[in-house]
CSV table of C-alpha atoms and ligand atoms in Angstrom, one decimal:
chain,number,residue,atom,x,y,z
A,1,MET,CA,127.8,57.6,-7.8
A,2,ARG,CA,125.5,60.5,-7.9
A,3,GLY,CA,127.6,62.0,-11.1
A,4,THR,CA,126.8,58.9,-12.9
A,5,THR,CA,123.1,59.1,-12.2
A,6,GLU,CA,122.9,62.6,-13.3
A,7,LEU,CA,124.3,61.6,-16.7
A,8,VAL,CA,121.7,59.2,-17.3
A,9,CYS,CA,118.3,59.3,-18.6
A,10,GLY,CA,118.1,63.0,-18.5
A,11,SER,CA,115.9,65.5,-17.0
A,12,ALA,CA,112.3,64.8,-16.7
A,13,ALA,CA,111.5,68.5,-17.1
A,14,ILE,CA,108.9,68.0,-20.1
A,15,LEU,CA,108.5,71.4,-22.1
A,16,VAL,CA,105.7,70.4,-24.3
A,17,ALA,CA,102.4,68.9,-23.6
A,18,PHE,CA,100.8,66.6,-26.2
A,19,GLY,CA,97.8,67.7,-28.3
A,20,LEU,CA,97.8,71.5,-29.3
A,21,GLY,CA,101.2,72.8,-28.6
A,22,VAL,CA,101.8,74.4,-25.2
A,23,LEU,CA,105.5,75.7,-24.4
A,24,ASP,CA,106.4,76.7,-21.2
A,25,ALA,CA,107.5,80.3,-20.2
A,26,GLY,CA,111.3,79.4,-20.5
A,27,ALA,CA,110.7,79.5,-24.5
A,28,CYS,CA,111.4,83.2,-24.0
A,29,THR,CA,114.1,83.1,-21.2
A,30,GLY,CA,115.3,86.7,-20.6
A,31,ASP,CA,112.3,88.7,-21.7
A,32,LEU,CA,112.2,90.1,-18.3
A,33,ASP,CA,109.7,92.7,-19.2
A,34,ASN,CA,107.4,90.4,-21.0
A,35,ASN,CA,107.4,92.7,-24.3
A,36,GLY,CA,108.1,89.9,-26.8
A,37,ILE,CA,111.7,90.6,-27.3
A,38,VAL,CA,115.0,90.3,-25.3
A,39,ASP,CA,116.5,93.6,-25.3
A,40,GLY,CA,118.4,96.4,-23.7
A,41,ALA,CA,115.6,96.9,-21.5
A,42,ASP,CA,115.9,93.4,-20.1
A,43,LEU,CA,119.7,93.6,-20.0
A,44,GLY,CA,119.4,96.8,-17.7
A,45,GLN,CA,116.8,95.0,-15.6
A,46,LEU,CA,119.2,92.2,-15.1
A,47,LEU,CA,122.2,94.3,-14.3
A,48,SER,CA,120.3,96.4,-11.9
A,49,THR,CA,120.0,93.4,-9.6
A,50,TRP,CA,123.7,91.9,-10.3
A,51,GLY,CA,124.9,89.8,-7.5
A,52,GLN,CA,121.5,90.1,-5.7
A,53,VAL,CA,118.2,88.5,-5.7
A,54,GLY,CA,116.2,89.7,-8.3
A,55,THR,CA,113.9,89.0,-11.7
A,56,GLY,CA,117.2,88.3,-13.4
A,57,ASP,CA,117.8,85.1,-11.5
A,58,LEU,CA,116.9,83.1,-14.7
A,59,ASP,CA,118.4,79.9,-13.2
A,60,GLY,CA,116.8,80.3,-10.0
A,61,ASN,CA,120.2,79.6,-8.0
A,62,GLY,CA,119.2,82.7,-5.7
A,63,ILE,CA,121.6,85.4,-7.2
A,64,VAL,CA,122.0,87.2,-10.6
A,65,ASP,CA,125.2,86.3,-12.0
A,66,GLY,CA,126.8,85.3,-15.2
A,67,ALA,CA,125.0,82.1,-15.8
A,68,ASP,CA,122.0,84.3,-15.9
A,69,LEU,CA,123.6,87.0,-18.2
A,70,GLY,CA,124.5,84.3,-20.4
A,71,ALA,CA,121.1,82.9,-20.5
A,72,LEU,CA,119.8,86.4,-21.5
A,73,LEU,CA,122.3,87.1,-24.3
A,74,ALA,CA,121.5,83.6,-25.7
A,75,ASN,CA,117.9,84.5,-26.3
A,76,TRP,CA,118.7,87.9,-27.5
A,77,GLY,CA,116.3,89.2,-30.2
A,78,PRO,CA,112.6,88.4,-30.8
A,79,CYS,CA,110.9,85.7,-28.8
A,80,PRO,CA,109.6,82.7,-30.6
A,81,PRO,CA,106.0,83.3,-31.6
A,82,PRO,CA,103.5,81.8,-29.2
A,83,LEU,CA,102.2,78.4,-29.7
A,84,GLU,CA,98.8,78.2,-29.0
A,85,GLN,CA,98.0,77.8,-32.5
A,86,GLY,CA,100.4,75.1,-33.2
A,87,HIS,CA,99.7,71.6,-34.6
A,88,LEU,CA,101.3,68.2,-33.4
A,89,TYR,CA,102.9,66.1,-36.0
A,90,GLU,CA,103.7,62.5,-35.4
A,91,GLY,CA,105.3,59.8,-37.5
A,92,LYS,CA,106.8,56.4,-37.5
A,93,TRP,CA,110.0,55.8,-39.8
A,94,GLN,CA,111.1,52.3,-40.8
A,95,ASP,CA,114.4,50.9,-42.3
A,96,LEU,CA,116.2,54.3,-42.7
A,97,ALA,CA,119.5,54.0,-44.6
A,98,GLY,CA,122.1,55.3,-42.3
A,99,GLN,CA,125.9,55.0,-41.8
A,100,ALA,CA,128.1,55.2,-38.9
A,101,THR,CA,131.7,56.3,-38.7
A,102,THR,CA,133.2,54.0,-36.0
A,103,SER,CA,136.8,53.0,-34.7
A,104,VAL,CA,137.0,50.3,-37.6
A,105,GLY,CA,135.7,52.7,-40.2
A,106,VAL,CA,132.4,53.6,-41.9
A,107,GLN,CA,129.6,51.0,-41.6
A,108,PRO,CA,125.8,50.7,-42.7
A,109,ALA,CA,123.6,51.4,-39.7
A,110,PRO,CA,119.9,50.8,-40.4
A,111,PHE,CA,117.7,52.7,-38.2
A,112,SER,CA,113.8,53.2,-37.2
A,113,ALA,CA,112.5,56.3,-35.6
A,114,ASP,CA,109.6,57.9,-34.1
A,115,ILE,CA,109.4,61.6,-34.5
A,116,ALA,CA,107.1,64.1,-33.2
A,117,PHE,CA,107.2,67.9,-33.5
A,118,ILE,CA,104.8,70.8,-33.0
A,119,LEU,CA,104.8,73.1,-36.1
A,120,ASP,CA,103.4,76.7,-35.5
A,121,ASP,CA,100.9,78.0,-37.3
A,122,PRO,CA,101.6,80.8,-40.3
A,123,GLN,CA,102.6,84.0,-38.8
A,124,ALA,CA,101.6,87.3,-40.5
A,125,THR,CA,105.0,88.6,-40.1
A,126,SER,CA,107.0,85.6,-41.4
A,127,ASP,CA,107.4,83.2,-44.2
A,128,VAL,CA,109.3,80.9,-41.9
A,129,ARG,CA,107.2,78.6,-39.5
A,130,LEU,CA,109.0,77.3,-36.4
A,131,VAL,CA,109.3,73.4,-35.7
A,132,HIS,CA,109.5,72.5,-32.2
A,133,PRO,CA,111.0,68.8,-31.6
A,134,VAL,CA,109.0,67.0,-29.1
A,135,GLN,CA,110.3,63.6,-29.7
A,136,LEU,CA,113.0,61.8,-32.0
A,137,THR,CA,113.9,58.6,-30.8
A,138,MET,CA,116.0,56.3,-33.1
A,139,LEU,CA,117.0,52.8,-32.8
A,140,CYS,CA,119.7,50.7,-34.7
A,141,PRO,CA,120.7,47.0,-33.8
A,142,GLY,CA,124.3,48.1,-33.6
A,143,VAL,CA,127.5,48.4,-35.4
A,144,ASN,CA,130.8,47.0,-35.0
A,145,THR,CA,133.9,48.6,-33.5
A,146,LEU,CA,137.6,47.9,-32.3
A,147,GLU,CA,136.1,47.1,-29.0
A,148,GLY,CA,133.6,44.7,-30.5
A,149,PRO,CA,129.8,45.3,-31.3
A,150,THR,CA,128.2,48.3,-29.7
A,151,GLY,CA,124.9,46.2,-29.1
A,152,GLY,CA,121.6,48.0,-29.5
A,153,ILE,CA,122.1,51.8,-30.0
A,154,ASP,CA,119.5,54.3,-29.0
A,155,PHE,CA,119.2,58.2,-29.4
A,156,ARG,CA,116.7,60.1,-27.6
A,157,LEU,CA,116.2,63.7,-27.9
A,158,GLU,CA,117.4,65.9,-25.2
A,159,PRO,CA,114.1,67.7,-23.7
A,160,GLN,CA,115.8,71.2,-23.9
A,161,ALA,CA,115.7,71.3,-27.6
A,162,LEU,CA,115.7,74.5,-29.7
A,163,PRO,CA,113.1,74.9,-32.4
A,164,GLY,CA,114.0,74.6,-36.1
A,165,THR,CA,112.4,76.3,-39.2
A,166,TRP,CA,110.5,75.1,-42.3
A,167,ASN,CA,109.9,77.5,-45.2
A,168,PRO,CA,106.7,76.4,-46.8
A,169,GLU,CA,107.6,78.4,-50.0
A,170,THR,CA,111.0,76.5,-50.5
A,171,GLY,CA,110.2,73.6,-48.6
A,172,ASP,CA,113.7,74.1,-46.8
A,173,LEU,CA,113.6,72.3,-43.6
A,174,PHE,CA,116.4,72.8,-40.6
A,175,ILE,CA,116.0,71.3,-37.4
A,176,PRO,CA,119.1,71.4,-34.6
A,177,LEU,CA,119.2,68.5,-32.4
A,178,GLN,CA,120.6,67.4,-29.2
A,179,PHE,CA,120.6,63.8,-28.1
A,180,GLN,CA,121.5,61.3,-25.5
A,181,ARG,CA,123.0,58.3,-27.0
A,182,HIS,CA,123.3,55.0,-25.3
A,183,ASP,CA,124.4,51.4,-26.5
A,184,TRP,CA,125.2,48.2,-24.6
A,185,GLN,CA,128.9,48.8,-25.0
A,186,ILE,CA,128.7,52.2,-22.9
A,187,ASP,CA,127.5,49.8,-20.2
A,188,GLN,CA,130.8,48.0,-20.4
A,189,PHE,CA,132.7,51.1,-20.0
A,190,VAL,CA,130.6,52.8,-17.2
A,191,PRO,CA,128.5,50.0,-15.6
A,192,PRO,CA,124.9,50.9,-14.9
A,193,MET,CA,124.8,52.3,-11.3
A,194,PRO,CA,121.6,51.4,-9.0
A,195,THR,CA,121.2,54.5,-6.7
A,196,GLY,CA,120.9,52.9,-3.4
A,197,LEU,CA,121.1,49.5,-4.7
A,198,GLU,CA,117.4,50.3,-5.6
A,199,ASP,CA,116.7,51.8,-9.1
A,200,GLY,CA,119.6,52.0,-11.8
A,201,PHE,CA,120.2,54.1,-14.7
A,202,THR,CA,122.7,54.1,-17.0
A,203,ALA,CA,125.5,56.6,-18.7
A,204,THR,CA,124.8,58.4,-21.8
A,205,GLU,CA,126.8,60.1,-24.4
A,206,LEU,CA,125.7,63.6,-25.8
A,207,TRP,CA,125.4,64.1,-29.2
A,208,GLY,CA,124.7,67.1,-31.4
A,209,GLY,CA,123.5,67.6,-35.0
A,210,GLN,CA,120.9,68.5,-37.2
A,211,PHE,CA,118.3,67.4,-39.8
A,212,VAL,CA,118.8,69.3,-43.1
A,213,GLY,CA,116.5,68.8,-45.9
A,214,HIS,CA,113.0,69.6,-47.6
A,215,ALA,CA,109.3,69.0,-46.3
A,216,PHE,CA,106.3,69.4,-48.4
A,217,ASP,CA,102.7,69.7,-47.4
A,218,THR,CA,100.7,66.6,-48.2
A,219,GLY,CA,97.5,68.0,-47.2
A,220,ASP,CA,97.4,65.8,-44.0
A,221,GLY,CA,100.9,66.2,-42.8
A,222,LEU,CA,104.5,66.6,-44.1
A,223,SER,CA,106.5,64.6,-46.5
A,224,VAL,CA,110.0,64.9,-45.4
A,225,THR,CA,113.6,64.1,-47.4
A,226,GLY,CA,116.8,65.1,-46.3
A,227,GLN,CA,119.7,63.9,-43.7
A,228,LEU,CA,119.9,63.6,-39.9
A,229,GLN,CA,123.6,64.4,-39.3
A,230,LEU,CA,124.9,63.5,-35.9
A,231,SER,CA,128.1,63.8,-34.1
A,232,VAL,CA,129.5,63.0,-30.6
A,233,GLU,CA,130.0,65.9,-28.3
A,234,LEU,CA,130.8,64.1,-24.9
A,235,PRO,CA,132.0,60.7,-25.8
A,236,ILE,CA,132.1,57.7,-23.3
A,237,THR,CA,133.5,54.9,-25.5
A,238,GLY,CA,135.0,56.9,-28.5
A,239,GLN,CA,134.0,54.0,-30.9
A,240,LEU,CA,131.0,55.7,-32.5
A,241,VAL,CA,131.8,59.1,-33.6
A,242,GLU,CA,129.3,60.0,-36.5
A,243,VAL,CA,126.0,58.8,-37.7
A,244,GLN,CA,124.5,60.0,-40.7
A,245,VAL,CA,120.7,58.5,-41.5
A,246,ASP,CA,118.9,59.4,-44.9
A,247,VAL,CA,115.4,60.2,-44.8
A,248,GLU,CA,113.5,59.8,-48.3
A,249,ALA,CA,110.0,60.9,-48.7
A,250,GLU,CA,108.9,60.0,-45.3
A,251,ASP,CA,105.7,60.9,-44.0
A,252,VAL,CA,104.9,62.7,-40.5
A,253,PRO,CA,101.1,63.1,-40.5
A,254,ARG,CA,99.4,65.9,-38.5
A,255,LYS,CA,97.6,64.9,-35.7
A,256,ASP,CA,94.0,66.2,-35.5
A,257,PHE,CA,92.5,65.7,-32.2
A,258,GLY,CA,89.1,65.9,-32.9
A,259,THR,CA,87.5,62.6,-32.2
A,260,ILE,CA,87.9,62.0,-28.5
A,261,PRO,CA,84.9,63.8,-26.8
A,262,ASP,CA,85.5,65.1,-23.2
A,263,CYS,CA,89.3,64.8,-23.5
A,264,PRO,CA,91.3,67.8,-22.4
A,265,GLU,CA,93.8,69.1,-25.0
A,266,ALA,CA,96.8,68.6,-23.0
A,267,GLN,CA,95.9,64.9,-22.5
A,268,ARG,CA,95.0,63.8,-26.1
A,269,CYS,CA,97.8,61.7,-27.6
A,270,ASN,CA,98.4,58.8,-29.7
A,271,LYS,CA,98.6,55.3,-27.9
A,272,ARG,CA,102.0,54.0,-27.4
A,273,LYS,CA,103.0,50.3,-26.8
A,274,VAL,CA,106.0,48.9,-25.0
A,275,CYS,CA,107.4,44.9,-25.4
A,276,VAL,CA,107.7,43.4,-21.8
A,277,GLN,CA,109.7,40.1,-21.9
A,278,PRO,CA,109.3,38.2,-18.5
A,279,VAL,CA,112.2,35.8,-17.4
A,280,PHE,CA,111.8,33.1,-15.0
A,281,ILE,CA,114.3,31.0,-13.2
A,282,GLY,CA,113.6,27.4,-13.9
A,283,THR,CA,113.7,24.8,-16.3
A,284,GLY,CA,110.4,25.7,-18.3
A,285,ALA,CA,106.4,26.3,-17.8
A,286,ASN,CA,106.0,22.7,-16.2
A,287,ASP,CA,108.7,23.7,-13.5
A,288,ALA,CA,107.0,23.6,-10.2
A,289,THR,CA,109.6,25.6,-8.5
A,290,LYS,CA,110.1,28.3,-11.3
A,291,THR,CA,110.2,31.8,-10.3
A,292,GLY,CA,107.1,34.3,-11.4
A,293,THR,CA,104.8,33.5,-8.7
A,294,SER,CA,104.2,37.4,-8.5
A,295,TYR,CA,104.0,37.9,-12.3
A,296,GLU,CA,100.0,37.9,-12.8
A,297,VAL,CA,99.7,40.1,-9.8
A,298,PHE,CA,102.3,42.6,-10.9
A,299,LYS,CA,101.3,42.6,-14.5
A,300,ALA,CA,97.7,43.5,-13.7
A,301,LYS,CA,98.8,46.4,-11.7
A,302,ALA,CA,101.2,47.5,-14.3
A,303,ASP,CA,98.6,47.3,-17.0
A,304,THR,CA,96.1,49.5,-15.1
A,305,ILE,CA,98.8,52.1,-14.1
A,306,TRP,CA,100.6,52.6,-17.2
A,307,ALA,CA,97.1,52.5,-19.5
A,308,LYS,CA,96.5,55.9,-17.6
A,309,ALA,CA,99.5,57.0,-19.8
A,310,CYS,CA,98.3,55.7,-22.9
A,311,VAL,CA,101.0,53.0,-23.0
A,312,GLU,CA,99.9,49.4,-23.8
A,313,ILE,CA,102.2,46.9,-22.3
A,314,GLU,CA,102.8,43.9,-24.7
A,315,TRP,CA,103.7,41.0,-22.6
A,316,GLN,CA,105.7,38.2,-24.2
A,317,ASP,CA,105.5,34.5,-23.5
A,318,PRO,CA,107.7,33.9,-20.5
A,319,VAL,CA,111.4,32.5,-21.1
A,320,TYR,CA,113.4,30.7,-18.9
A,321,VAL,CA,116.8,30.8,-17.3
A,322,ASN,CA,117.7,27.4,-15.9
A,323,LYS,CA,120.3,28.5,-13.1
A,324,PRO,CA,118.8,27.8,-9.8
A,325,GLY,CA,121.6,30.0,-8.2
A,326,TYR,CA,119.6,33.2,-9.2
A,327,LYS,CA,116.6,32.2,-7.5
A,328,THR,CA,118.1,33.9,-4.3
A,329,ILE,CA,119.9,37.3,-5.2
A,330,GLU,CA,122.8,38.2,-2.8
A,331,LYS,CA,123.0,42.2,-2.6
A,332,VAL,CA,126.7,42.1,-1.4
A,333,GLU,CA,127.4,45.4,0.8
A,334,ALA,CA,130.8,45.8,-0.8
A,335,ALA,CA,132.0,47.3,-4.1
A,336,ASP,CA,128.6,48.4,-5.8
A,337,GLY,CA,126.8,45.6,-4.4
A,338,VAL,CA,125.1,44.2,-7.6
A,339,THR,CA,127.6,42.0,-9.0
A,340,GLU,CA,125.0,39.0,-8.9
A,341,LEU,CA,122.3,41.2,-10.3
A,342,ARG,CA,124.3,42.3,-13.4
A,343,SER,CA,125.5,38.8,-14.0
A,344,LEU,CA,121.6,37.8,-14.3
A,345,LYS,CA,120.7,40.7,-16.4
A,346,GLY,CA,123.1,39.6,-19.0
A,347,GLU,CA,121.4,36.3,-19.3
A,348,VAL,CA,118.8,37.2,-21.6
A,349,ASP,CA,119.5,39.9,-24.4
A,350,GLU,CA,122.8,40.5,-23.3
A,351,LYS,CA,123.7,43.3,-25.4
A,352,GLY,CA,120.3,45.0,-25.7
A,353,GLU,CA,119.2,44.1,-29.3
A,354,ASN,CA,115.7,42.9,-28.5
A,355,GLU,CA,113.5,45.7,-28.4
A,356,CYS,CA,112.0,44.5,-25.2
A,357,ILE,CA,112.2,45.3,-21.5
A,358,GLU,CA,113.4,42.1,-19.9
A,359,VAL,CA,111.9,41.8,-16.4
A,360,PHE,CA,113.8,39.0,-14.4
A,361,PHE,CA,111.7,37.4,-11.6
A,362,VAL,CA,113.9,35.9,-8.7
A,363,SER,CA,112.3,34.6,-5.5
A,364,LYS,CA,114.1,36.7,-3.3
A,365,PHE,CA,116.9,39.1,-2.6
A,366,VAL,CA,119.0,38.8,0.6
A,367,LYS,CA,121.8,40.9,2.1
A,368,THR,CA,124.8,39.4,3.1
A,369,ASN,CA,123.9,39.8,6.8
A,370,GLY,CA,121.0,37.3,6.2
A,371,ASP,CA,118.1,40.2,6.2
A,372,ASN,CA,115.6,39.2,3.8
A,373,HIS,CA,114.6,41.8,1.1
A,374,GLY,CA,111.0,41.2,0.3
A,375,ARG,CA,108.8,42.4,-2.4
A,376,GLY,CA,108.9,45.9,-3.2
A,377,ASP,CA,112.6,45.4,-3.8
A,378,GLY,CA,113.1,45.9,-7.5
A,379,THR,CA,116.0,47.3,-9.6
A,380,THR,CA,116.2,48.8,-13.0
A,381,PHE,CA,119.0,49.2,-15.5
A,382,GLY,CA,119.3,51.3,-18.5
A,383,GLY,CA,116.3,53.4,-17.4
A,384,GLY,CA,114.7,54.8,-20.8
A,385,THR,CA,117.4,53.3,-23.2
A,386,ALA,CA,116.9,50.3,-25.5
A,387,SER,CA,118.8,48.1,-23.1
A,388,ALA,CA,116.5,48.9,-20.3
A,389,LYS,CA,116.2,45.8,-18.0
A,390,VAL,CA,114.2,45.1,-14.7
A,391,ILE,CA,114.8,42.7,-11.8
A,392,VAL,CA,111.8,42.0,-9.0
A,393,SER,CA,111.4,39.6,-6.3
A,394,ASP,CA,108.3,37.2,-5.8
A,395,ALA,CA,109.4,36.8,-1.9
A,396,ALA,CA,106.8,39.3,-0.4
A,397,ILE,CA,103.8,37.7,-1.8
A,398,ALA,CA,104.3,35.3,1.1
A,399,ASP,CA,106.2,37.6,3.3
A,400,CYS,CA,104.5,41.1,2.8
A,401,ASP,CA,101.5,43.2,2.4
A,402,PRO,CA,99.6,41.3,-0.5
A,403,ASP,CA,98.5,44.7,-1.6
A,404,ALA,CA,102.0,45.8,-2.1
A,405,ASP,CA,101.8,44.8,-5.7
A,406,GLY,CA,103.2,47.9,-7.6
A,407,VAL,CA,106.7,47.2,-7.5
A,408,LEU,CA,107.1,46.2,-11.1
A,409,ALA,CA,104.8,48.9,-12.4
A,410,HIS,CA,107.3,51.4,-10.5
A,411,GLU,CA,110.2,49.7,-11.9
A,412,LEU,CA,108.8,49.7,-15.3
A,413,GLY,CA,108.2,53.5,-15.0
A,414,HIS,CA,112.1,53.8,-14.7
A,415,ALA,CA,112.6,51.3,-17.3
A,416,MET,CA,110.4,53.3,-19.8
A,417,GLY,CA,112.4,56.6,-18.9
A,418,ASP,CA,111.0,58.2,-15.8
A,419,CYS,CA,114.1,58.9,-13.8
A,420,GLU,CA,112.2,60.6,-11.0
A,421,HIS,CA,111.0,59.7,-7.7
A,422,THR,CA,107.9,61.3,-6.3
A,423,ASP,CA,105.9,61.4,-3.1
A,424,ASP,CA,102.4,60.3,-4.2
A,425,THR,CA,102.6,58.3,-7.3
A,426,VAL,CA,103.4,55.1,-8.6
A,427,MET,CA,106.8,56.7,-8.7
A,428,LYS,CA,107.2,56.8,-5.1
A,429,PRO,CA,109.7,54.6,-3.4
A,430,THR,CA,108.3,52.3,-1.0
A,431,GLY,CA,111.1,52.2,1.3
A,432,ASN,CA,114.0,49.6,1.9
A,433,PRO,CA,113.7,45.9,3.0
A,434,PRO,CA,113.9,44.0,5.2
A,435,ASN,CA,111.0,45.8,6.6
A,436,CYS,CA,107.8,45.1,4.3
A,437,PRO,CA,107.5,47.8,1.7
A,438,GLY,CA,104.3,49.9,1.8
A,439,GLN,CA,102.3,50.0,-1.4
A,440,ASN,CA,103.1,52.0,-4.4
A,441,PRO,CA,100.4,54.8,-5.0
A,442,SER,CA,98.4,54.0,-8.2
A,443,LYS,CA,98.6,57.7,-9.5
A,444,VAL,CA,100.4,58.9,-12.2
A,445,SER,CA,101.3,62.5,-12.9
A,446,SER,CA,101.4,64.4,-16.3
A,447,ASP,CA,105.2,64.7,-16.1
A,448,GLU,CA,105.5,61.0,-15.5
A,449,ILE,CA,103.0,60.5,-18.6
A,450,ALA,CA,105.5,62.6,-20.7
A,451,ALA,CA,108.5,61.0,-19.6
A,452,VAL,CA,107.6,57.4,-20.3
A,453,GLN,CA,106.1,58.1,-23.6
A,454,LYS,CA,109.6,59.2,-24.8
A,455,GLY,CA,111.2,56.1,-23.8
A,456,ALA,CA,113.6,54.4,-26.2
A,457,LEU,CA,111.2,51.3,-26.2
A,458,VAL,CA,108.1,53.2,-26.0
A,459,LYS,CA,106.7,53.2,-29.4
A,460,LEU,CA,103.9,54.9,-31.2
A,461,LYS,CA,101.2,52.2,-32.1
A,462,ASP,CA,100.7,51.7,-36.1
A,463,PRO,CA,98.3,52.1,-36.9
A,464,LYS,CA,97.8,55.1,-34.9
A,465,GLU,CA,95.1,55.1,-32.0
A,466,GLU,CA,94.0,58.2,-30.3
A,467,CYS,CA,94.1,58.0,-26.5
A,468,CYS,CA,93.0,60.4,-23.5
A,469,SER,CA,95.8,60.0,-20.8
A,470,SER,CA,94.5,60.4,-17.4
A,471,PRO,CA,96.8,61.9,-14.9
A,472,ASP,CA,95.6,61.7,-11.2
B,501,ZN,ZN1,112.5,53.9,-8.0
């Protein structure tokens, strides 16, 4: 199980803060003497403590070994220039023409993309400027394959992205890219696995590639033309092997954070939005016994908490599933225990084509031994992907502490792309029923803010709206 969860949703290690660029020290891994270049002196220092504890223990596993040597050699040469003088560029691209090479041949694959990168300021010593990818999230409604439709496809940038280069003289732009790719079909091959029957993530394929093209300075940003060329490196389904997306004179405006007074640079960002589709069990709005009695309370809490991350939740009107059997969800203590949850999540937007997070409200969860699972019990499938779905229960409104109202906010954190649990923020797990859960704290950390802002369904607002995030 653990192996599956580690494939998913990636690491929450976010290297880049928003606003003016701040890269972590890992940007020059291997420069042990901090002289701006990884060279023989660093190699000597590493080898001098081979097999022992030492400064050369780059991966922090307690011993200087071959992995550390590899990391040092991978960064051989001058360190990237510091980025204190960089600027953030952010753009939204719609209706990009793409094509996908699949198991049934080449097919059209239209994409939309949210892109953000930090362009370092001109260096006295070089004509070339470094481009540090911060975000590149691409969505496509899907393509057909021998195994049937893929369902919604999403690509999300791996956090450990390498910098690209832009030559302002020639316009040449090259950005190496590493992605996690997910679609609904992958979930049929490797079903999403909630950890401890609590929070579920999904497997993703590793893809690599590059953007190759040109960019020209428009005065308030870059205009970009070229092609995204991507191919699968670690396939799961084998049904989708290559994707090419054409970019034709698309703008990436420079973000000038000048208008928010008293906002620390690292907290300045553009506001995001995420669509949430509530799903109640019942015949419709007039059904007196429909689920969703906790909706307003959960919703208010989620709004308050995720506003701190500059994410605005766009709540859709509820839709209904008229299958009363789902009101009580049984968590079977056998197999993976979530058969009924999987069945329920397939009732709306089965293939993940809708660009909303579906949130299903059931009355309660029970275990096969009869114990009630109360409120505080929630499950997320497909965290961070375009197929993300959440299931929460109403029960504990009556059964538990009425203040324990943060479960949906917590699950939405997972659904938007934060795969971590922490001790003192909204992402603290509140414990397992049948005991009533404690309250999810209302705090949000800066890592959590960065993680949710990059979720596949968390999009830049258009037109842009500046925001000052407020980590606690
Ligand atoms: Zn959780």
